[in-house]
GROMACS .gro file of C-alpha atoms in nm:
model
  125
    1UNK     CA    1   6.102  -2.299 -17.596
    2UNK     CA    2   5.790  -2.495 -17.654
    3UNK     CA    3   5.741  -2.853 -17.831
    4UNK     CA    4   5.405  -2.869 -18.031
    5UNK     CA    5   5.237  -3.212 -18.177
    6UNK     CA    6   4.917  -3.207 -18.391
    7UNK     CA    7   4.685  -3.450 -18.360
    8UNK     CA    8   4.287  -3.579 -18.459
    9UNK     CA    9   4.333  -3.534 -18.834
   10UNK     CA   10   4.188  -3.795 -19.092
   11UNK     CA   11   3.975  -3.860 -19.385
   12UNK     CA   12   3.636  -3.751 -19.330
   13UNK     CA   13   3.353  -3.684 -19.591
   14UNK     CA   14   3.230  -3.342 -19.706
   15UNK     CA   15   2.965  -3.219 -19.421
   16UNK     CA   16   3.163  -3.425 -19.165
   17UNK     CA   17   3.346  -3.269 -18.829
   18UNK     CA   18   3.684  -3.341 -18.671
   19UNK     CA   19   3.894  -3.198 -18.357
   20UNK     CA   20   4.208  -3.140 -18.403
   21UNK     CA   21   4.452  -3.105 -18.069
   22UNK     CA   22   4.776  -2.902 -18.016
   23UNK     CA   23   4.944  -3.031 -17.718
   24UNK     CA   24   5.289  -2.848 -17.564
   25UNK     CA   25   5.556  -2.930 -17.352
   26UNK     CA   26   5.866  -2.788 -17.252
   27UNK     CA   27   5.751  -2.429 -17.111
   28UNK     CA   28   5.426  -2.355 -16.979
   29UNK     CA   29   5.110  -2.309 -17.243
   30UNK     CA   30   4.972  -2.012 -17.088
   31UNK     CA   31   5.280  -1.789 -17.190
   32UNK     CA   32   5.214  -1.818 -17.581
   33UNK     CA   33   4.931  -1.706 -17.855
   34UNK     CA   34   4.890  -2.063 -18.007
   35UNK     CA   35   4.818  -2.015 -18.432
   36UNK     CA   36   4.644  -2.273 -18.670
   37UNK     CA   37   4.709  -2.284 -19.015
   38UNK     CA   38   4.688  -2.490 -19.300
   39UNK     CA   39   4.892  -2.555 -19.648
   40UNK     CA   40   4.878  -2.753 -19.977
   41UNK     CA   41   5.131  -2.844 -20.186
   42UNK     CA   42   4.991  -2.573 -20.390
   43UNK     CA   43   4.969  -2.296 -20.192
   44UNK     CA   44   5.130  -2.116 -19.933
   45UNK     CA   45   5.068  -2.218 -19.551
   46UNK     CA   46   4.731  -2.014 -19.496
   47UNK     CA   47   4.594  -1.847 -19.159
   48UNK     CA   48   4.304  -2.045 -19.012
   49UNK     CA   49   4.252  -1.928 -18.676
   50UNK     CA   50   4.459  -1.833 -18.370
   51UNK     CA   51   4.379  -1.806 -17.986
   52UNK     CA   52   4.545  -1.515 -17.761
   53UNK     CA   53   4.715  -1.666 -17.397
   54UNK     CA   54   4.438  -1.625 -17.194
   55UNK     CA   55   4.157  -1.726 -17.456
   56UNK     CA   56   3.990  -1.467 -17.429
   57UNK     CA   57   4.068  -1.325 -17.772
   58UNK     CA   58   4.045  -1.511 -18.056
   59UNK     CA   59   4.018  -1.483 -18.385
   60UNK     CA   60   3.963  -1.696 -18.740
   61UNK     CA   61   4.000  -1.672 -19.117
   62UNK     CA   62   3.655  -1.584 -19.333
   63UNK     CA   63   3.687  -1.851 -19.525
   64UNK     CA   64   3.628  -2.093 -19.206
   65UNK     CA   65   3.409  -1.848 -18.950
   66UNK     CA   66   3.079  -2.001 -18.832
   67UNK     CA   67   3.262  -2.400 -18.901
   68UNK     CA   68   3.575  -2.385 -18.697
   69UNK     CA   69   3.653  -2.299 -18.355
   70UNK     CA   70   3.917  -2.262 -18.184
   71UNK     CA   71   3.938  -2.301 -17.822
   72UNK     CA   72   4.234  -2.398 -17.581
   73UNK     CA   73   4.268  -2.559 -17.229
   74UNK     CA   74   4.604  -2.434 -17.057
   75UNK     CA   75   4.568  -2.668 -16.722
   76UNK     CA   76   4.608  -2.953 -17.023
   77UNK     CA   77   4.843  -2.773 -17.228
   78UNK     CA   78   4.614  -2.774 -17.505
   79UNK     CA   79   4.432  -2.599 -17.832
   80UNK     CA   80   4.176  -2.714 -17.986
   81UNK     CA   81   4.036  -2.688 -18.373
   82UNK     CA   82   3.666  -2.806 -18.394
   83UNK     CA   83   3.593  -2.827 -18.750
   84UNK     CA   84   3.260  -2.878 -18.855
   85UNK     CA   85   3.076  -2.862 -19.221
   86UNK     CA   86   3.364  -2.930 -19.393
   87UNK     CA   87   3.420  -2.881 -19.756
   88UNK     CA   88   3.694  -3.022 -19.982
   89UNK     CA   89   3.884  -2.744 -19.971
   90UNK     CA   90   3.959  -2.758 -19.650
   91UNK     CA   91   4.191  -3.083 -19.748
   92UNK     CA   92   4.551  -2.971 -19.629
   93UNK     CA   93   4.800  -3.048 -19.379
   94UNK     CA   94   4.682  -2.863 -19.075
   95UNK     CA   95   4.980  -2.682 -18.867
   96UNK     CA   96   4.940  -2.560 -18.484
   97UNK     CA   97   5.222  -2.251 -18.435
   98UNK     CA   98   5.307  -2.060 -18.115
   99UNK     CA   99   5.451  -1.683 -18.032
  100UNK     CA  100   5.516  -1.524 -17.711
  101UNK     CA  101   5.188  -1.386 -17.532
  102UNK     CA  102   5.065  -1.060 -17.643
  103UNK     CA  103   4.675  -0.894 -17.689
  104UNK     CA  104   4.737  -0.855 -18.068
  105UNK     CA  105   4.688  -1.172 -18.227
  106UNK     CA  106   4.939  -1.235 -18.532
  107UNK     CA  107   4.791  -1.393 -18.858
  108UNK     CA  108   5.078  -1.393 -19.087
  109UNK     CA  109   5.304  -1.719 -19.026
  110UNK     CA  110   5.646  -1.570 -19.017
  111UNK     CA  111   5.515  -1.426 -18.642
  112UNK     CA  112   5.494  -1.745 -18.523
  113UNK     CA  113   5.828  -1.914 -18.378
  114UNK     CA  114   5.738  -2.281 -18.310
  115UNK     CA  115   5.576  -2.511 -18.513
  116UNK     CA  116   5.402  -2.872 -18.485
  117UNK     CA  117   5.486  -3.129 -18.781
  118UNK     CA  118   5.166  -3.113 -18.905
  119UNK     CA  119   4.846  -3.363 -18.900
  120UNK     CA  120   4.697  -3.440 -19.266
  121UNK     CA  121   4.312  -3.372 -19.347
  122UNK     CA  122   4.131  -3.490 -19.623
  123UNK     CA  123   3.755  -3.447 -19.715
  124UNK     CA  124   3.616  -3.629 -19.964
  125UNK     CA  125   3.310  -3.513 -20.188
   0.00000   0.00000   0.00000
C-alpha cells in the first residue's frame, strides 16, 4: 500500500495562488492514478482533479479548469495542485487519493483506496 501526506495549504486572499504537494511512500508512485479532491463540512468530498500513472492523462473538475493544474513528478514521488485565481469557494480541506494504475481516470471518491489527512485552504474575500 501507499502512505499519502498533503501539504502547501494556507490562508491566501481571493485572486491569490498556492501549490499544494502529495508526497508517497511505501510502494512506488508510478503504479497509482493519484486523485485531488476537496470537502466542507457542508458538502460531500468533491472531485477536483486527478492525474493518470504516467501523466499523461489528466483530467479536472469545471468548476476549477483554466485555475488548477495538476501535474506529478514520480522520480520525487510527488503530485502537484497549482491553484491559481482563487475564489472563496474554493475554501475546503483539500484531500490527495490514490488507485491502482489504469488509462481511465476515476472521479468519484469511493474509487480511490488511499487517502492523505488532508491540508486546510482558506481564501478570504
Amino acid at each position: 500500500q501507499v502512505q499519502l501526506v498533503e501539504s502547501g495549504g494556507g490562508l491566501v486572499q481571493a485572486g491569490g495562488s498556492l501549490r499544494l504537494s502529495c508526497t508517497g511512500s511505501g510502494q512506488p508512485f508510478r503504479n497509482y492514478n493519484i486523485g485531488w479532491f476537496r470537502q466542507t463540512p457542508e458538502n460531500e468530498r468533491e472531485f477536483v482533479a486527478a492525474s493518470a500513472w504516467n501523466g499523461f492523462s489528466i483530467t479536472s473538475a469545471s468548476s476549477v479548469k483554466g485555475r488548477f493544474t495538476i501535474s506529478r513528478d514520480n522520480a520525487e514521488n510527488t503530485v502537484y495542485l497549482q491553484m491559481n485565481s482563487l475564489k472563496p469557494e474554493d475554501t475546503a480541506v483539500y484531500y490527495c487519493a490514490a488507485t491502482i494504475g489504469r488509462a481511465t481516470i476515476a472521479r468519484l471518491s469511493q474509487e480511490y483506496s488511499y487517502w492523505g489527512q488532508g491540508t486546510q485552504v482558506t481564501v478570504s474575500s
